[in-house]
PDB file of C-alpha atoms in Angstrom:
ATOM      1  CA  MET A   1       7.737   7.280  67.654  1.00 41.00           C
ATOM      2  CA  ALA A   2       8.761   9.575  64.649  1.00 40.00           C
ATOM      3  CA  SER A   3      11.461   6.850  63.712  1.00 43.00           C
ATOM      4  CA  TYR A   4       8.827   4.079  63.972  1.00 38.00           C
ATOM      5  CA  VAL A   5       6.513   6.067  61.692  1.00 34.00           C
ATOM      6  CA  PHE A   6       9.312   6.781  59.226  1.00 37.00           C
ATOM      7  CA  GLY A   7      10.417   3.150  59.225  1.00 42.00           C
ATOM      8  CA  LEU A   8       6.751   2.142  58.469  1.00 36.00           C
ATOM      9  CA  MET A   9       6.286   4.345  55.729  1.00 36.00           C
ATOM     10  CA  SER A  10       9.528   3.184  54.119  1.00 41.00           C
ATOM     11  CA  GLY A  11       8.418  -0.336  54.151  1.00 43.00           C
ATOM     12  CA  ILE A  12       5.287   0.526  52.533  1.00 37.00           C
ATOM     13  CA  TRP A  13       6.958   2.481  49.660  1.00 36.00           C
ATOM     14  CA  GLU A  14       9.340  -0.436  49.313  1.00 45.00           C
ATOM     15  CA  VAL A  15       6.433  -2.866  48.714  1.00 38.00           C
ATOM     16  CA  ILE A  16       4.934  -0.454  46.189  1.00 37.00           C
ATOM     17  CA  LEU A  17       8.139  -0.143  44.237  1.00 36.00           C
ATOM     18  CA  ILE A  18       8.654  -3.829  44.053  1.00 40.00           C
ATOM     19  CA  ARG A  19       5.190  -4.443  42.719  1.00 43.00           C
ATOM     20  CA  ALA A  20       5.623  -1.704  40.051  1.00 40.00           C
ATOM     21  CA  ALA A  21       8.933  -3.261  38.980  1.00 42.00           C
ATOM     22  CA  ILE A  22       7.075  -6.706  38.601  1.00 41.00           C
ATOM     23  CA  LEU A  23       4.447  -5.134  36.614  1.00 38.00           C
ATOM     24  CA  THR A  24       6.982  -3.557  34.200  1.00 41.00           C
ATOM     25  CA  ALA A  25       8.974  -6.650  33.655  1.00 43.00           C
ATOM     26  CA  THR A  26       5.622  -8.592  32.718  1.00 40.00           C
ATOM     27  CA  ALA A  27       4.655  -5.971  30.328  1.00 41.00           C
ATOM     28  CA  ALA A  28       8.039  -6.145  28.686  1.00 43.00           C
ATOM     29  CA  CYS A  29       7.484  -9.855  28.181  1.00 41.00           C
ATOM     30  CA  LEU A  30       4.886  -9.103  25.376  1.00 40.00           C
ATOM     31  CA  LEU A  31       7.274  -8.106  22.874  1.00 40.00           C
ATOM     32  CA  ALA A  32      10.789  -7.339  24.189  1.00 44.00           C
ATOM     33  CA  VAL A  33      11.976 -10.049  26.585  1.00 38.00           C
ATOM     34  CA  PRO A  34      12.678 -13.165  24.770  1.00 38.00           C
ATOM     35  CA  ALA A  35      13.296 -15.342  28.003  1.00 38.00           C
ATOM     36  CA  CYS A  36      10.021 -14.525  29.666  1.00 40.00           C
ATOM     37  CA  SER A  37       7.080 -17.045  30.124  1.00 38.00           C
ATOM     38  CA  GLY A  38       3.862 -17.336  32.205  1.00 39.00           C
ATOM     39  CA  ASP A  39       1.646 -20.045  33.508  1.00 41.00           C
ATOM     40  CA  ASP A  40      -0.743 -19.447  30.734  1.00 40.00           C
ATOM     41  CA  ALA A  41       1.602 -18.779  27.884  1.00 38.00           C
ATOM     42  CA  ALA A  42       1.186 -21.091  24.907  1.00 39.00           C
ATOM     43  CA  GLY A  43       2.827 -24.369  25.367  1.00 41.00           C
ATOM     44  CA  PRO A  44       3.728 -27.020  22.683  1.00 41.00           C
ATOM     45  CA  PRO A  45       1.488 -27.436  19.669  1.00 41.00           C
ATOM     46  CA  ALA A  46      -1.668 -29.284  20.550  1.00 41.00           C
ATOM     47  CA  THR A  47      -3.310 -31.784  18.319  1.00 40.00           C
ATOM     48  CA  SER A  48      -7.008 -31.645  17.575  1.00 39.00           C
ATOM     49  CA  THR A  49      -9.059 -34.105  19.544  1.00 40.00           C
ATOM     50  CA  PRO A  50     -12.801 -34.961  19.216  1.00 37.00           C
ATOM     51  CA  SER A  51     -13.498 -32.654  22.345  1.00 36.00           C
ATOM     52  CA  ASP A  52     -12.071 -29.793  20.385  1.00 40.00           C
ATOM     53  CA  ARG A  53     -14.726 -30.061  18.070  1.00 38.00           C
ATOM     54  CA  GLY A  54     -17.668 -30.452  20.407  1.00 38.00           C
ATOM     55  CA  THR A  55     -20.185 -33.305  20.634  1.00 37.00           C
ATOM     56  CA  GLY A  56     -24.035 -33.711  20.249  1.00 39.00           C
ATOM     57  CA  THR A  57     -26.408 -34.726  17.455  1.00 37.00           C
ATOM     58  CA  SER A  58     -25.911 -31.533  15.705  1.00 39.00           C
ATOM     59  CA  GLU A  59     -22.162 -32.098  15.087  1.00 41.00           C
ATOM     60  CA  PRO A  60     -21.377 -31.291  11.356  1.00 41.00           C
ATOM     61  CA  ALA A  61     -19.853 -33.928   9.075  1.00 41.00           C
ATOM     62  CA  PRO A  62     -15.966 -33.790   8.683  1.00 44.00           C
ATOM     63  CA  ALA A  63     -14.932 -32.042   5.328  1.00 45.00           C
ATOM     64  CA  ASP A  64     -15.185 -34.265   2.270  1.00 42.00           C
ATOM     65  CA  ARG A  65     -11.735 -35.617   1.459  1.00 36.00           C
ATOM     66  CA  GLY A  66     -12.476 -36.974  -1.995  1.00 32.00           C
ATOM     67  CA  GLY A  67     -12.325 -33.748  -3.910  1.00 37.00           C
ATOM     68  CA  GLY A  68     -15.876 -32.465  -2.769  1.00 43.00           C
ATOM     69  CA  GLN A  69     -16.846 -28.708  -2.710  1.00 65.00           C
ATOM     70  CA  CYS A  70     -15.891 -28.054   0.867  1.00 73.00           C
ATOM     71  CA  PRO A  71     -13.519 -26.713   1.983  1.00 83.00           C
ATOM     72  CA  VAL A  72     -12.850 -24.487  -1.274  1.00 86.00           C
ATOM     73  CA  GLY A  73     -14.457 -21.129  -0.812  1.00 84.00           C
ATOM     74  CA  GLU A  74     -14.473 -17.671   0.742  1.00 86.00           C
ATOM     75  CA  TYR A  75     -15.184 -17.277   4.508  1.00 88.00           C
ATOM     76  CA  GLU A  76     -15.415 -14.774   7.268  1.00 87.00           C
ATOM     77  CA  VAL A  77     -13.652 -15.609  10.619  1.00 88.00           C
ATOM     78  CA  THR A  78     -16.237 -15.318  13.239  1.00 87.00           C
ATOM     79  CA  LYS A  79     -14.207 -16.842  16.259  1.00 87.00           C
ATOM     80  CA  ILE A  80     -10.556 -17.483  16.918  1.00 87.00           C
ATOM     81  CA  ALA A  81      -9.237 -19.818  19.764  1.00 84.00           C
ATOM     82  CA  GLY A  82      -5.591 -19.944  19.863  1.00 79.00           C
ATOM     83  CA  LYS A  83      -3.355 -22.843  20.859  1.00 78.00           C
ATOM     84  CA  ALA A  84       0.203 -22.170  19.995  1.00 69.00           C
ATOM     85  CA  GLY A  85       0.996 -19.895  17.077  1.00 64.00           C
ATOM     86  CA  ALA A  86       3.496 -16.828  16.738  1.00 69.00           C
ATOM     87  CA  ASP A  87       6.710 -16.315  18.709  1.00 68.00           C
ATOM     88  CA  VAL A  88       7.817 -12.737  18.922  1.00 68.00           C
ATOM     89  CA  ASN A  89      11.364 -12.217  20.324  1.00 68.00           C
ATOM     90  CA  GLY A  90      11.136 -15.564  21.893  1.00 71.00           C
ATOM     91  CA  VAL A  91       7.840 -14.914  23.523  1.00 72.00           C
ATOM     92  CA  PRO A  92       4.832 -17.243  22.543  1.00 78.00           C
ATOM     93  CA  ILE A  93       1.703 -15.225  21.402  1.00 79.00           C
ATOM     94  CA  VAL A  94      -1.726 -16.673  20.810  1.00 81.00           C
ATOM     95  CA  ALA A  95      -4.904 -15.027  19.603  1.00 82.00           C
ATOM     96  CA  THR A  96      -7.848 -15.325  22.212  1.00 79.00           C
ATOM     97  CA  SER A  97     -10.442 -13.692  20.116  1.00 77.00           C
ATOM     98  CA  GLY A  98     -11.296 -11.806  17.111  1.00 74.00           C
ATOM     99  CA  GLY A  99     -13.605 -11.317  14.027  1.00 72.00           C
ATOM    100  CA  GLY A 100     -13.780  -9.701  10.672  1.00 77.00           C
ATOM    101  CA  LEU A 101     -10.846 -11.590   9.164  1.00 86.00           C
ATOM    102  CA  GLU A 102     -11.374 -13.139   5.816  1.00 88.00           C
ATOM    103  CA  LEU A 103     -10.093 -16.592   4.718  1.00 90.00           C
ATOM    104  CA  ALA A 104     -10.138 -17.743   1.115  1.00 89.00           C
ATOM    105  CA  LEU A 105      -9.318 -21.568   0.206  1.00 89.00           C
ATOM    106  CA  THR A 106      -8.543 -22.311  -3.386  1.00 86.00           C
ATOM    107  CA  GLU A 107      -8.826 -25.527  -5.345  1.00 81.00           C
ATOM    108  CA  ALA A 108      -5.282 -25.260  -6.123  1.00 80.00           C
ATOM    109  CA  GLY A 109      -4.425 -25.655  -2.552  1.00 86.00           C
ATOM    110  CA  THR A 110      -3.528 -22.015  -1.413  1.00 89.00           C
ATOM    111  CA  TRP A 111      -4.873 -19.797   1.196  1.00 91.00           C
ATOM    112  CA  THR A 112      -5.158 -16.283   2.040  1.00 91.00           C
ATOM    113  CA  LEU A 113      -6.153 -14.776   5.354  1.00 91.00           C
ATOM    114  CA  THR A 114      -6.824 -10.991   5.112  1.00 89.00           C
ATOM    115  CA  GLY A 115      -7.484  -8.261   7.601  1.00 85.00           C
ATOM    116  CA  ASP A 116      -8.940  -4.938   6.650  1.00 82.00           C
ATOM    117  CA  GLY A 117      -9.532  -3.274   9.886  1.00 82.00           C
ATOM    118  CA  ALA A 118     -10.486  -6.545  11.616  1.00 82.00           C
ATOM    119  CA  SER A 119     -10.017  -6.588  15.512  1.00 84.00           C
ATOM    120  CA  VAL A 120      -7.993  -9.209  17.261  1.00 85.00           C
ATOM    121  CA  THR A 121      -6.801  -9.933  20.845  1.00 87.00           C
ATOM    122  CA  LEU A 122      -3.481 -11.383  21.508  1.00 84.00           C
ATOM    123  CA  LYS A 123      -2.255 -12.829  24.622  1.00 82.00           C
ATOM    124  CA  ALA A 124       1.380 -13.455  25.984  1.00 75.00           C
ATOM    125  CA  ALA A 125       2.892 -14.005  29.539  1.00 72.00           C
ATOM    126  CA  ASN A 126      -0.686 -13.393  30.992  1.00 76.00           C
ATOM    127  CA  ILE A 127      -1.122 -10.101  29.328  1.00 80.00           C
ATOM    128  CA  SER A 128      -3.843  -9.466  26.742  1.00 82.00           C
ATOM    129  CA  VAL A 129      -3.587  -6.664  24.286  1.00 82.00           C
ATOM    130  CA  THR A 130      -6.218  -5.715  21.397  1.00 87.00           C
ATOM    131  CA  GLY A 131      -4.992  -4.793  17.957  1.00 85.00           C
ATOM    132  CA  THR A 132      -6.341  -3.940  14.393  1.00 89.00           C
ATOM    133  CA  VAL A 133      -5.158  -6.151  11.507  1.00 89.00           C
ATOM    134  CA  ASP A 134      -4.268  -4.316   8.371  1.00 88.00           C
ATOM    135  CA  GLY A 135      -2.575  -6.886   6.159  1.00 88.00           C
ATOM    136  CA  SER A 136      -2.655 -10.389   4.795  1.00 90.00           C
ATOM    137  CA  ALA A 137      -0.916 -13.956   5.273  1.00 90.00           C
ATOM    138  CA  GLU A 138      -0.650 -16.454   2.550  1.00 91.00           C
ATOM    139  CA  GLY A 139       0.248 -20.054   2.260  1.00 90.00           C
ATOM    140  CA  SER A 140      -0.467 -23.567   1.158  1.00 91.00           C
ATOM    141  CA  TYR A 141      -2.710 -26.464   2.392  1.00 90.00           C
ATOM    142  CA  ALA A 142      -2.987 -30.103   1.263  1.00 88.00           C
ATOM    143  CA  LYS A 143      -4.509 -33.437   2.258  1.00 84.00           C
ATOM    144  CA  ALA A 144      -2.530 -35.681   4.539  1.00 84.00           C
ATOM    145  CA  GLY A 145      -4.433 -38.959   5.130  1.00 82.00           C
ATOM    146  CA  ASN A 146      -7.694 -37.916   6.874  1.00 82.00           C
ATOM    147  CA  ASP A 147      -6.614 -34.272   7.704  1.00 86.00           C
ATOM    148  CA  TYR A 148      -5.000 -31.360   5.903  1.00 90.00           C
ATOM    149  CA  VAL A 149      -1.787 -29.702   6.513  1.00 91.00           C
ATOM    150  CA  PHE A 150      -1.453 -25.910   6.455  1.00 92.00           C
ATOM    151  CA  LYS A 151       1.751 -23.938   5.897  1.00 90.00           C
ATOM    152  CA  GLN A 152       2.252 -20.238   5.910  1.00 88.00           C
ATOM    153  CA  GLU A 153       4.685 -18.852   3.175  1.00 89.00           C
ATOM    154  CA  LYS A 154       4.533 -15.021   3.019  1.00 89.00           C
ATOM    155  CA  ALA A 155       2.593 -12.079   4.651  1.00 89.00           C
ATOM    156  CA  SER A 156       2.518  -8.307   4.380  1.00 90.00           C
ATOM    157  CA  GLY A 157       1.067  -5.562   6.437  1.00 91.00           C
ATOM    158  CA  LYS A 158       0.787  -5.330  10.195  1.00 89.00           C
ATOM    159  CA  VAL A 159      -1.260  -5.609  13.488  1.00 88.00           C
ATOM    160  CA  THR A 160      -1.517  -2.092  15.102  1.00 89.00           C
ATOM    161  CA  LEU A 161      -1.904  -2.371  18.947  1.00 84.00           C
ATOM    162  CA  ASP A 162      -4.653  -0.175  20.578  1.00 82.00           C
ATOM    163  CA  GLN A 163      -2.094   0.652  23.293  1.00 76.00           C
ATOM    164  CA  PRO A 164       1.474   0.455  22.736  1.00 71.00           C
ATOM    165  CA  VAL A 165       3.438  -2.151  25.021  1.00 69.00           C
ATOM    166  CA  VAL A 166       6.980  -1.230  26.135  1.00 66.00           C
ATOM    167  CA  GLY A 167       7.069   1.337  23.133  1.00 67.00           C
ATOM    168  CA  VAL A 168       5.980  -1.218  20.526  1.00 72.00           C
ATOM    169  CA  SER A 169       2.980  -0.025  18.795  1.00 81.00           C
ATOM    170  CA  SER A 170       2.680  -2.554  15.850  1.00 84.00           C
ATOM    171  CA  ILE A 171       3.677  -6.020  15.036  1.00 84.00           C
ATOM    172  CA  PRO A 172       4.469  -7.156  11.330  1.00 89.00           C
ATOM    173  CA  MET A 173       1.963  -9.829   9.763  1.00 87.00           C
ATOM    174  CA  ALA A 174       4.994 -11.936   9.203  1.00 86.00           C
ATOM    175  CA  ASP A 175       5.428 -12.453  12.991  1.00 85.00           C
ATOM    176  CA  VAL A 176       1.917 -12.620  14.075  1.00 83.00           C
ATOM    177  CA  GLY A 177       0.356 -14.335  11.186  1.00 83.00           C
ATOM    178  CA  PRO A 178       1.067 -17.767  12.600  1.00 85.00           C
ATOM    179  CA  ALA A 179      -1.031 -16.928  15.659  1.00 85.00           C
ATOM    180  CA  LEU A 180      -4.025 -15.997  13.407  1.00 88.00           C
ATOM    181  CA  ALA A 181      -3.974 -18.459  10.531  1.00 88.00           C
ATOM    182  CA  PRO A 182      -4.206 -22.302  10.606  1.00 90.00           C
ATOM    183  CA  GLY A 183      -0.611 -24.063  10.972  1.00 87.00           C
ATOM    184  CA  GLY A 184       0.387 -27.759  10.948  1.00 88.00           C
ATOM    185  CA  THR A 185      -1.975 -30.480  10.827  1.00 90.00           C
ATOM    186  CA  ALA A 186      -5.824 -29.530  10.810  1.00 90.00           C
ATOM    187  CA  THR A 187      -9.129 -31.224  11.002  1.00 91.00           C
ATOM    188  CA  LEU A 188     -11.792 -29.604   8.834  1.00 91.00           C
ATOM    189  CA  THR A 189     -15.449 -29.749   9.567  1.00 90.00           C
ATOM    190  CA  CYS A 190     -18.141 -28.524   7.165  1.00 86.00           C
ATOM    191  CA  SER A 191     -21.614 -27.464   8.107  1.00 81.00           C
ATOM    192  CA  GLU A 192     -24.279 -25.882   5.879  1.00 76.00           C
ATOM    193  CA  GLY A 193     -22.978 -22.394   5.220  1.00 78.00           C
ATOM    194  CA  GLY A 194     -19.933 -22.769   7.538  1.00 86.00           C
ATOM    195  CA  LEU A 195     -16.556 -24.314   8.268  1.00 89.00           C
ATOM    196  CA  ARG A 196     -14.439 -25.180  11.345  1.00 92.00           C
ATOM    197  CA  ILE A 197     -10.703 -25.537  10.963  1.00 93.00           C
ATOM    198  CA  ALA A 198      -8.979 -26.973  14.155  1.00 92.00           C
ATOM    199  CA  SER A 199      -5.440 -26.804  13.562  1.00 88.00           C
ATOM    200  CA  GLU A 200      -2.286 -26.997  15.698  1.00 87.00           C
ATOM    201  CA  SER A 201      -1.872 -23.304  16.071  1.00 85.00           C
ATOM    202  CA  VAL A 202      -5.466 -22.114  16.176  1.00 87.00           C
ATOM    203  CA  THR A 203      -9.155 -22.975  15.791  1.00 89.00           C
ATOM    204  CA  LEU A 204     -11.196 -20.872  13.431  1.00 90.00           C
ATOM    205  CA  ASP A 205     -15.018 -20.765  13.131  1.00 89.00           C
ATOM    206  CA  LEU A 206     -15.903 -19.591   9.652  1.00 88.00           C
ATOM    207  CA  THR A 207     -19.075 -18.401   7.923  1.00 87.00           C
ATOM    208  CA  ARG A 208     -19.115 -18.895   3.967  1.00 84.00           C
ATOM    209  CA  THR A 209     -19.390 -15.451   2.132  1.00 80.00           C
ATOM    210  CA  GLY A 210     -18.438 -16.730  -1.339  1.00 71.00           C
ATOM    211  CA  GLY A 211     -19.019 -19.878  -3.440  1.00 60.00           C
ATOM    212  CA  PRO A 212     -16.188 -22.181  -4.416  1.00 51.00           C
ATOM    213  CA  THR A 213     -14.768 -22.643  -7.888  1.00 38.00           C
ATOM    214  CA  GLY A 214     -14.028 -26.278  -7.730  1.00 39.00           C
ATOM    215  CA  GLY A 215     -13.404 -29.314  -5.353  1.00 41.00           C
ATOM    216  CA  ALA A 216     -11.177 -29.707  -2.433  1.00 44.00           C
ATOM    217  CA  PRO A 217      -7.384 -30.141  -2.965  1.00 44.00           C
ATOM    218  CA  THR A 218      -6.203 -33.606  -3.244  1.00 38.00           C
ATOM    219  CA  THR A 219      -3.042 -35.595  -3.114  1.00 34.00           C
ATOM    220  CA  PRO A 220      -1.451 -36.416  -6.314  1.00 30.00           C
ATOM    221  CA  THR A 221      -2.226 -40.096  -5.871  1.00 27.00           C
ATOM    222  CA  GLY A 222      -5.348 -41.747  -5.031  1.00 28.00           C
ATOM    223  CA  SER A 223      -8.983 -41.311  -5.908  1.00 29.00           C
ATOM    224  CA  GLY A 224      -9.308 -37.933  -4.447  1.00 31.00           C
ATOM    225  CA  GLY A 225     -10.833 -36.310  -7.627  1.00 32.00           C
ATOM    226  CA  GLY A 226      -7.672 -34.791  -9.442  1.00 33.00           C
ATOM    227  CA  ALA A 227      -7.743 -34.000 -13.090  1.00 33.00           C
ATOM    228  CA  SER A 228      -9.191 -37.336 -14.020  1.00 38.00           C
ATOM    229  CA  GLY A 229     -10.603 -40.289 -12.289  1.00 50.00           C
ATOM    230  CA  GLY A 230     -11.783 -40.262  -8.643  1.00 70.00           C
ATOM    231  CA  THR A 231     -15.087 -38.893  -7.393  1.00 78.00           C
ATOM    232  CA  LEU A 232     -16.217 -35.187  -7.152  1.00 83.00           C
ATOM    233  CA  THR A 233     -18.711 -34.544  -4.190  1.00 81.00           C
ATOM    234  CA  ILE A 234     -21.015 -31.610  -4.117  1.00 84.00           C
ATOM    235  CA  ALA A 235     -21.947 -31.269  -0.428  1.00 78.00           C
ATOM    236  CA  ASP A 236     -23.281 -27.721  -0.253  1.00 78.00           C
ATOM    237  CA  SER A 237     -26.726 -26.457  -1.236  1.00 82.00           C
ATOM    238  CA  ALA A 238     -28.135 -23.356  -3.150  1.00 84.00           C
ATOM    239  CA  GLN A 239     -25.042 -23.164  -5.281  1.00 85.00           C
ATOM    240  CA  THR A 240     -24.663 -22.186  -9.043  1.00 88.00           C
ATOM    241  CA  ARG A 241     -21.705 -23.645 -10.667  1.00 88.00           C
ATOM    242  CA  THR A 242     -20.112 -24.799 -13.822  1.00 89.00           C
ATOM    243  CA  ILE A 243     -17.648 -27.660 -13.495  1.00 89.00           C
ATOM    244  CA  ASP A 244     -15.322 -29.567 -15.743  1.00 87.00           C
ATOM    245  CA  CYS A 245     -16.149 -33.357 -14.912  1.00 87.00           C
ATOM    246  CA  ALA A 246     -12.669 -34.362 -16.533  1.00 84.00           C
ATOM    247  CA  GLY A 247     -13.832 -38.055 -16.572  1.00 87.00           C
ATOM    248  CA  ARG A 248     -14.566 -38.236 -12.904  1.00 87.00           C
ATOM    249  CA  ALA A 249     -17.622 -39.581 -11.112  1.00 89.00           C
ATOM    250  CA  VAL A 250     -20.102 -37.050  -9.386  1.00 90.00           C
ATOM    251  CA  ALA A 251     -21.953 -37.453  -6.104  1.00 88.00           C
ATOM    252  CA  ILE A 252     -24.567 -34.501  -5.512  1.00 91.00           C
ATOM    253  CA  ASN A 253     -25.431 -34.644  -1.847  1.00 84.00           C
ATOM    254  CA  GLY A 254     -26.630 -31.008  -1.473  1.00 83.00           C
ATOM    255  CA  SER A 255     -30.079 -29.681  -2.503  1.00 87.00           C
ATOM    256  CA  SER A 256     -31.319 -26.792  -4.554  1.00 89.00           C
ATOM    257  CA  ASN A 257     -28.215 -26.437  -6.593  1.00 90.00           C
ATOM    258  CA  THR A 258     -27.969 -25.407 -10.363  1.00 92.00           C
ATOM    259  CA  LEU A 259     -24.973 -27.338 -11.672  1.00 93.00           C
ATOM    260  CA  THR A 260     -23.759 -27.723 -15.236  1.00 93.00           C
ATOM    261  CA  PHE A 261     -21.007 -30.298 -15.918  1.00 93.00           C
ATOM    262  CA  THR A 262     -18.747 -29.960 -19.013  1.00 90.00           C
ATOM    263  CA  GLY A 263     -16.656 -32.655 -20.641  1.00 90.00           C
ATOM    264  CA  SER A 264     -17.234 -36.321 -19.882  1.00 91.00           C
ATOM    265  CA  CYS A 265     -18.618 -37.606 -16.625  1.00 92.00           C
ATOM    266  CA  ALA A 266     -18.579 -41.227 -15.396  1.00 90.00           C
ATOM    267  CA  THR A 267     -21.462 -42.105 -12.955  1.00 91.00           C
ATOM    268  CA  VAL A 268     -23.307 -39.265 -11.714  1.00 93.00           C
ATOM    269  CA  THR A 269     -25.312 -39.874  -8.629  1.00 91.00           C
ATOM    270  CA  VAL A 270     -27.933 -37.345  -7.042  1.00 93.00           C
ATOM    271  CA  ASN A 271     -28.795 -38.041  -3.596  1.00 87.00           C
ATOM    272  CA  GLY A 272     -30.080 -34.655  -2.748  1.00 85.00           C
ATOM    273  CA  SER A 273     -33.469 -32.927  -3.863  1.00 88.00           C
ATOM    274  CA  LYS A 274     -34.453 -30.072  -6.051  1.00 92.00           C
ATOM    275  CA  ASN A 275     -31.170 -29.776  -8.089  1.00 93.00           C
ATOM    276  CA  GLU A 276     -31.154 -28.736 -11.578  1.00 95.00           C
ATOM    277  CA  VAL A 277     -28.203 -30.808 -13.284  1.00 96.00           C
ATOM    278  CA  THR A 278     -26.992 -30.406 -17.021  1.00 96.00           C
ATOM    279  CA  LEU A 279     -24.527 -32.995 -18.091  1.00 95.00           C
ATOM    280  CA  GLU A 280     -22.570 -32.515 -21.427  1.00 93.00           C
ATOM    281  CA  GLN A 281     -21.530 -36.290 -21.479  1.00 93.00           C
ATOM    282  CA  VAL A 282     -22.264 -39.028 -19.121  1.00 94.00           C
ATOM    283  CA  THR A 283     -21.901 -42.785 -18.781  1.00 93.00           C
ATOM    284  CA  GLU A 284     -24.611 -43.555 -16.024  1.00 93.00           C
ATOM    285  CA  ILE A 285     -27.079 -41.584 -14.015  1.00 95.00           C
ATOM    286  CA  GLY A 286     -28.461 -42.749 -10.665  1.00 93.00           C
ATOM    287  CA  VAL A 287     -31.123 -40.625  -8.677  1.00 93.00           C
ATOM    288  CA  ASN A 288     -31.932 -41.353  -5.103  1.00 88.00           C
ATOM    289  CA  GLY A 289     -33.411 -37.882  -4.159  1.00 86.00           C
ATOM    290  CA  SER A 290     -36.568 -36.268  -5.160  1.00 88.00           C
ATOM    291  CA  LEU A 291     -37.908 -33.331  -7.282  1.00 93.00           C
ATOM    292  CA  ASN A 292     -34.451 -33.133  -9.310  1.00 94.00           C
ATOM    293  CA  ILE A 293     -34.199 -32.172 -12.944  1.00 95.00           C
ATOM    294  CA  ILE A 294     -31.332 -33.948 -14.798  1.00 96.00           C
ATOM    295  CA  THR A 295     -30.541 -33.260 -18.481  1.00 95.00           C
ATOM    296  CA  TRP A 296     -27.935 -34.788 -20.491  1.00 94.00           C
ATOM    297  CA  SER A 297     -26.960 -33.967 -24.084  1.00 93.00           C
ATOM    298  CA  GLY A 298     -24.345 -36.551 -25.230  1.00 87.00           C
ATOM    299  CA  GLY A 299     -23.808 -40.441 -24.545  1.00 85.00           C
ATOM    300  CA  ASP A 300     -26.165 -43.220 -23.930  1.00 90.00           C
ATOM    301  CA  PRO A 301     -26.264 -43.442 -20.256  1.00 92.00           C
ATOM    302  CA  LYS A 302     -27.836 -46.122 -18.061  1.00 93.00           C
ATOM    303  CA  VAL A 303     -30.433 -44.464 -15.965  1.00 93.00           C
ATOM    304  CA  SER A 304     -31.777 -45.510 -12.410  1.00 92.00           C
ATOM    305  CA  ASP A 305     -34.373 -43.491 -10.737  1.00 92.00           C
ATOM    306  CA  ASN A 306     -35.013 -44.692  -7.015  1.00 88.00           C
ATOM    307  CA  GLY A 307     -36.483 -41.252  -5.743  1.00 86.00           C
ATOM    308  CA  THR A 308     -39.780 -39.580  -6.507  1.00 88.00           C
ATOM    309  CA  GLY A 309     -40.850 -36.526  -8.733  1.00 92.00           C
ATOM    310  CA  ASN A 310     -37.528 -36.646 -10.581  1.00 94.00           C
ATOM    311  CA  LYS A 311     -37.292 -35.616 -14.374  1.00 94.00           C
ATOM    312  CA  ILE A 312     -34.415 -37.134 -16.318  1.00 94.00           C
ATOM    313  CA  THR A 313     -34.365 -36.382 -19.994  1.00 94.00           C
ATOM    314  CA  GLN A 314     -31.844 -36.086 -23.009  1.00 91.00           C
ATOM    315  CA  GLY A 315     -31.805 -32.555 -24.200  1.00 83.00           C
TER     316      GLY A 315
END
């Protein structure tokens, strides 16, 4: 009987030791074992599909791709859904949640993702770990057909893990940045006061915190609203801006804006309502909205008012 009990206890301890070894090896996959992988580890980069962006009558419109106000601006990241991003020591890492990061998109086609104590959750090989971001990543973005292409170019700082994994307590932003920032081809969807970026690496839901200083970045060729020619579309509302028209046509689709256009504008079309628009030089003015105040100082524009309650005068 004693030998039977001893053999039974030995078998139980053997099972316990095997399970402990498996758990230790899995934890090592997060940062230290390049060959490990799991069933839920990030696979090849996924492209955005309509199902990624949701359906329904409240679906916001895609970002303007003709030099409009969106997506340029400053935003706070409210939600992160990783797809395929960073690769640390051969182990794919994706961000599964997070908030408090700040993303700035400039008219010059650059972006900066900044974390000052922002919290994120990273996942690799079925293991999730929470960390604090103290650093930034920077890169460029540009139009590519109907979408945009994002590229990370440099980073600084680190993500400090709340609990060390296999002796590692932090990850450089240069390594983990691709799991947090947009990468590859991305579809941009604007809403009033917000923006969604569905890229190959991650999908970000953003809330606008600062107004833009100009239109969306455009390709060097085409009518996308570059230095001259093309159309500049104002899609947002409740903005105060001064913009160099630079020979472009202007379409104002937002409402309750205060807009001053310097230089020479081609055709200015106002489709929104309750906008105050001041024009230095304009060729043609067309108003389809209501309760707008449009004043021009130079030129002899052709004026058409198809709305109601508008005031269009030379000042």
